[in-house]
Amino acid sequence: MSEPTPGSEPHAQGDPKLSDDVHPAEPSRGERVSRREESAASRGEGAEGEEPIRRRADRHKNRKHPWLRRGGIALAAGLAVMLVLSVAAYVKLTGNIKRLDLGEALGVRPTPHATTDKNTKLTPLNILVMGSDTRSGVVGDTNTSDARSDTNLVVHLSADRKSAVVVSIPRDSMVKAPNCKDKNSTVETGTIRQWNANYTEGGPACTIRALEGNTGLYIDHAVVIDFRGFQQMVDALGGVTVCTPEPISDEKAHLELPAGKTKVNGKQALGYVRVRYTVGDGSDLGRINRQQAFMSSIVQEATKSSLLLRPDRLFRFLDAATKSMSADEGLDPGRMKDIAESIRRIGMDQIRFVTVPTRPYSGDPNRVEWTESADLLWEALREDKPLPGQKPPPGTKPTPTPSPTTSQPLTVSPGVIQVRVTNDSGVSGLARQAAGALEVQGFRIQSYVNGEGNPTKGVVIRHGRGMEEAARTVAAAFPKAQVREDTLLGSTIEVSLGMGAANVVEVPNRLGTTPLPKPSITATPPPTSTETIAARAANQDICS
């Protein structure tokens, strides 16, 4: 006897209509439903209080389809693989970066001036990028005789992350510099030497000290790029387009290029940014112009190729970049990622390349010195303001810049601080007025005098070794004051009042309650500059 088919009743024994040799016709759907209902009724199912018969769709309602389960497993596995690869990539990139052991080699440093942006909650960021041509590898803060750095760039990111400025420092600049072997030496007590000698004599640390000492600009991070890895970065981008108004044939740079636009590979790109004597006037300033056009092209290429949206190409680029990079301890891939995320919305028209304004050096026409316009450039970066002659990005709102010295509690009482005030503004009586406002708060005034020479700008506070905290207390009385160390000074804090110097304000830890005298003299503000510092936007035609 055959087994009953699913959904049917067993055959009745001896039924003449259903013999083993006869196959009945397939019942209709209605008949099958009717039979199931009859069968259920005979079993007592479907009665009141009993679970009703469930349709097939209902029976599978709460059970996931096998393909969905497999898809979920695949997705989880994919995410796990991505996580592992991400960690591996992070470890790989982190391991690529060599570290600059700056330690305490930077000595006394300037105080950041600009404030945190209320929307981004970020502060301005200044990164010094140094190109290294040494054959023995990148140096830290030690003396290496064959170490060279002819390319120095200061990258300034605004606090609102709406703009970026890249400043090129000419290698032939003659500026004051500290003694690289003495970390307590400053530019005030140093000598004048060619800019790239700072790196040769003391590596990144001495270069940072010279930059901060001459500009008052606080450097947040330092990076050294080995030119031997530079060409790999270009190759990772798939090449970069350059434009030259005349053919280039330079044996020393191993470079042959026709006039006009050419897409170059890494080896050619390295020769292009190095070439000097056979192109244009052969000057370092001419080479800087070509390097800025090249950097513009890199920005355009990275944007055009959607580098950030191609993980494979992005990793190749970052792998090449980090292999040729030495950086301070705080600049790891995680920090670099945060910086990259913060600037991703900066438009190419708000990325500007500028060169420190210079003129021929009086002592050697083959060298240059910074002009007064350079002070305007560094001031704009210190205070996180648009470059002279440049408009702020759309939607930018000016924010006040309070004194940077009051962000942390003052630790030295005015009652133990000796102060000497010098009037360098050209306005009679200014030093006496400031001395009186300081004395009311408990400061011990040693003297107040008129300065000699040309008027200066703003307020500069100088102090001797070990007097940093006392100088901070004095600086709290002068909004936007610059604080500098002068190793020739003893325990007395010197205050120089220049054009536009702010009047004295109350310090948080003042002594006594006598109100400050109402000022009757105001320092003449410095003349408003109508000068424009030439800048190249990243979206500018590379042939211009």
XYZ file of C-alpha atoms in Angstrom, residues 127-396:
270
model
C 52.341 73.533 9.912
C 55.947 74.001 8.795
C 56.789 71.736 5.845
C 60.467 71.319 4.998
C 61.771 69.568 1.902
C 64.903 67.543 2.586
C 67.591 66.872 -0.019
C 69.973 65.068 2.315
C 71.542 61.841 1.073
C 71.889 60.281 4.490
C 68.252 60.525 5.490
C 66.136 62.993 7.374
C 67.627 64.595 10.434
C 65.870 65.626 13.589
C 67.392 68.370 15.662
C 71.037 67.339 15.213
C 73.737 68.783 13.006
C 74.197 66.888 9.734
C 76.740 68.317 7.343
C 75.020 67.250 4.103
C 71.454 68.046 5.200
C 69.797 70.606 2.930
C 66.336 72.140 2.885
C 65.812 74.597 0.073
C 62.017 74.391 0.245
C 60.241 75.671 3.358
C 56.475 76.138 3.432
C 54.245 77.457 6.199
C 50.730 76.038 5.848
C 48.143 78.123 7.730
C 44.615 76.780 8.202
C 42.071 79.316 9.445
C 40.132 78.515 12.599
C 36.851 78.402 10.677
C 38.498 76.052 8.138
C 37.213 78.146 5.258
C 40.619 79.119 3.904
C 44.233 78.021 3.739
C 47.427 79.943 3.022
C 50.708 78.324 1.949
C 53.704 80.635 2.425
C 56.987 79.939 0.622
C 60.134 81.187 2.380
C 62.960 81.973 -0.078
C 66.046 79.910 0.758
C 68.303 82.936 0.110
C 66.582 85.120 2.734
C 69.026 86.820 5.104
C 67.373 86.954 8.544
C 68.331 86.941 12.205
C 68.734 83.458 13.624
C 69.543 81.828 16.973
C 72.608 79.804 17.838
C 71.416 76.322 16.883
C 73.668 74.639 19.455
C 72.252 76.667 22.358
C 68.541 76.089 22.951
C 68.407 79.223 25.098
C 69.688 81.408 22.268
C 67.099 83.581 20.476
C 66.953 85.657 17.305
C 67.312 88.738 19.515
C 70.814 87.643 20.495
C 71.666 85.680 17.352
C 73.286 86.581 14.061
C 72.097 87.191 10.498
C 72.491 84.228 8.163
C 70.945 82.672 5.065
C 67.618 80.975 5.753
C 68.457 77.441 4.609
C 71.543 77.438 6.847
C 69.199 77.005 9.828
C 68.328 73.496 8.657
C 71.907 72.632 7.760
C 73.211 73.703 11.166
C 70.386 72.578 13.416
C 67.739 70.667 11.460
C 63.991 71.227 11.901
C 64.303 72.468 15.510
C 66.574 75.375 14.619
C 64.434 76.218 11.580
C 61.344 76.397 13.780
C 63.140 78.588 16.316
C 64.243 80.993 13.583
C 60.736 81.147 12.118
C 58.947 81.656 15.426
C 61.507 84.178 16.619
C 61.276 86.325 13.488
C 57.515 86.151 12.997
C 55.891 85.532 16.399
C 53.919 82.756 14.669
C 53.411 79.605 16.746
C 54.133 76.414 14.781
C 51.780 73.577 15.766
C 53.344 70.802 13.697
C 56.522 70.199 11.728
C 56.954 67.881 8.733
C 60.024 66.971 6.719
C 59.453 65.494 3.243
C 62.333 63.556 1.709
C 62.496 64.433 -1.989
C 63.464 60.848 -2.758
C 59.879 59.841 -1.896
C 58.326 62.850 -3.584
C 58.249 61.199 -7.005
C 56.366 58.197 -5.591
C 53.648 60.547 -4.342
C 53.268 61.992 -7.849
C 53.154 58.516 -9.377
C 50.433 57.529 -6.889
C 48.343 60.393 -8.264
C 48.825 59.061 -11.780
C 51.024 62.005 -12.734
C 50.592 65.771 -12.550
C 50.235 68.308 -15.354
C 52.777 71.142 -15.545
C 53.002 74.103 -17.876
C 56.158 75.841 -19.039
C 56.290 78.848 -21.395
C 59.519 77.590 -22.972
C 61.134 74.192 -23.522
C 63.255 72.910 -20.644
C 66.486 71.034 -21.207
C 68.420 70.624 -17.972
C 71.048 67.913 -17.614
C 71.535 68.574 -13.909
C 67.828 68.077 -13.204
C 67.598 65.226 -15.784
C 64.657 67.009 -17.354
C 63.483 67.435 -20.951
C 60.093 69.098 -21.427
C 58.461 70.797 -24.407
C 56.780 74.196 -24.085
C 53.149 74.169 -22.960
C 51.282 71.623 -20.869
C 52.778 68.212 -20.152
C 51.668 65.466 -17.792
C 54.797 64.415 -15.923
C 55.570 61.328 -13.888
C 57.260 61.338 -10.513
C 60.830 61.442 -11.806
C 60.065 64.304 -14.172
C 58.142 66.160 -11.460
C 61.130 65.970 -9.128
C 63.326 67.504 -11.787
C 60.724 70.189 -12.512
C 60.502 71.474 -8.927
C 64.303 71.422 -8.616
C 65.260 73.035 -11.922
C 66.601 76.551 -11.592
C 69.484 77.816 -13.687
C 68.240 76.888 -17.168
C 64.728 78.354 -16.769
C 63.659 81.990 -16.564
C 66.050 84.275 -14.691
C 67.610 81.366 -12.795
C 66.586 82.797 -9.420
C 65.213 80.979 -6.403
C 62.131 83.209 -6.596
C 61.471 81.921 -10.112
C 61.740 78.354 -8.866
C 59.283 79.142 -6.057
C 56.756 80.402 -8.635
C 57.035 77.097 -10.521
C 56.685 75.120 -7.303
C 53.525 77.031 -6.403
C 52.049 76.368 -9.835
C 52.960 72.699 -9.367
C 51.232 72.575 -5.972
C 48.151 74.151 -7.546
C 48.197 71.408 -10.160
C 48.423 68.733 -7.442
C 45.342 70.182 -5.727
C 43.486 70.266 -9.042
C 44.537 66.709 -9.905
C 43.556 65.328 -6.492
C 40.168 67.040 -6.755
C 39.562 66.020 -10.369
C 40.391 62.374 -9.676
C 38.251 62.304 -6.506
C 41.237 60.953 -4.600
C 39.335 60.793 -1.308
C 36.666 58.607 -2.938
C 39.154 56.047 -4.241
C 40.485 54.098 -1.233
C 43.034 52.221 -3.371
C 44.578 55.360 -4.875
C 44.289 57.248 -1.587
C 46.173 54.494 0.243
C 48.906 54.419 -2.421
C 49.287 58.176 -2.122
C 49.327 58.143 1.693
C 51.681 55.168 1.731
C 54.127 57.036 -0.514
C 53.694 60.264 1.463
C 54.228 58.716 4.886
C 57.243 56.691 3.701
C 58.988 59.940 2.790
C 57.816 61.815 5.874
C 59.260 62.691 9.249
C 56.924 64.479 11.648
C 56.611 65.578 15.241
C 55.124 63.118 17.711
C 51.691 64.737 17.638
C 51.180 64.372 13.888
C 50.153 60.752 13.412
C 47.749 59.392 10.745
C 44.801 59.902 13.104
C 45.661 63.582 13.522
C 46.274 63.916 9.785
C 42.861 62.374 9.121
C 41.223 64.882 11.474
C 42.987 67.755 9.709
C 41.978 66.403 6.298
C 38.354 66.081 7.438
C 38.355 69.648 8.738
C 39.534 71.158 5.436
C 37.614 68.993 2.961
C 35.120 71.794 2.289
C 37.691 74.510 1.566
C 37.168 75.647 -2.016
C 40.158 75.713 -4.353
C 39.688 79.468 -4.711
C 40.313 79.801 -0.955
C 43.639 77.929 -1.031
C 46.280 80.566 -1.728
C 50.015 80.335 -2.314
C 52.164 83.341 -1.419
C 55.872 84.159 -1.123
C 57.410 86.195 1.683
C 57.904 89.710 0.223
C 61.606 90.425 -0.284
C 64.076 92.862 -1.817
C 67.778 92.495 -2.661
C 69.931 92.223 0.448
C 72.118 95.261 0.995
C 75.149 93.163 1.854
C 74.926 90.828 -1.147
C 72.743 91.397 -4.242
C 72.577 87.626 -4.757
C 70.639 87.311 -1.492
C 67.323 88.812 -0.367
C 65.896 90.296 2.827
C 62.297 90.505 4.027
C 60.499 93.808 3.455
C 58.063 95.637 5.730
C 55.259 93.899 3.825
C 56.454 90.620 5.311
C 55.399 91.955 8.727
C 51.870 92.414 7.368
C 51.879 88.830 6.098
C 52.980 87.345 9.409
C 50.562 89.576 11.327
C 47.672 88.302 9.210
C 48.631 84.711 9.996
C 49.190 85.386 13.706
C 45.763 86.962 14.054
C 44.075 84.586 11.607
C 42.917 87.363 9.306
C 42.715 87.611 5.497
C 45.921 88.492 3.685
C 46.416 92.209 2.978
C 44.290 93.102 -0.037
C 42.374 89.808 0.041
C 38.689 89.444 0.887
C 37.577 86.920 3.529
C 35.700 83.810 2.324
C 31.911 84.220 1.911
C 30.048 83.899 5.209
C 33.083 84.697 7.337
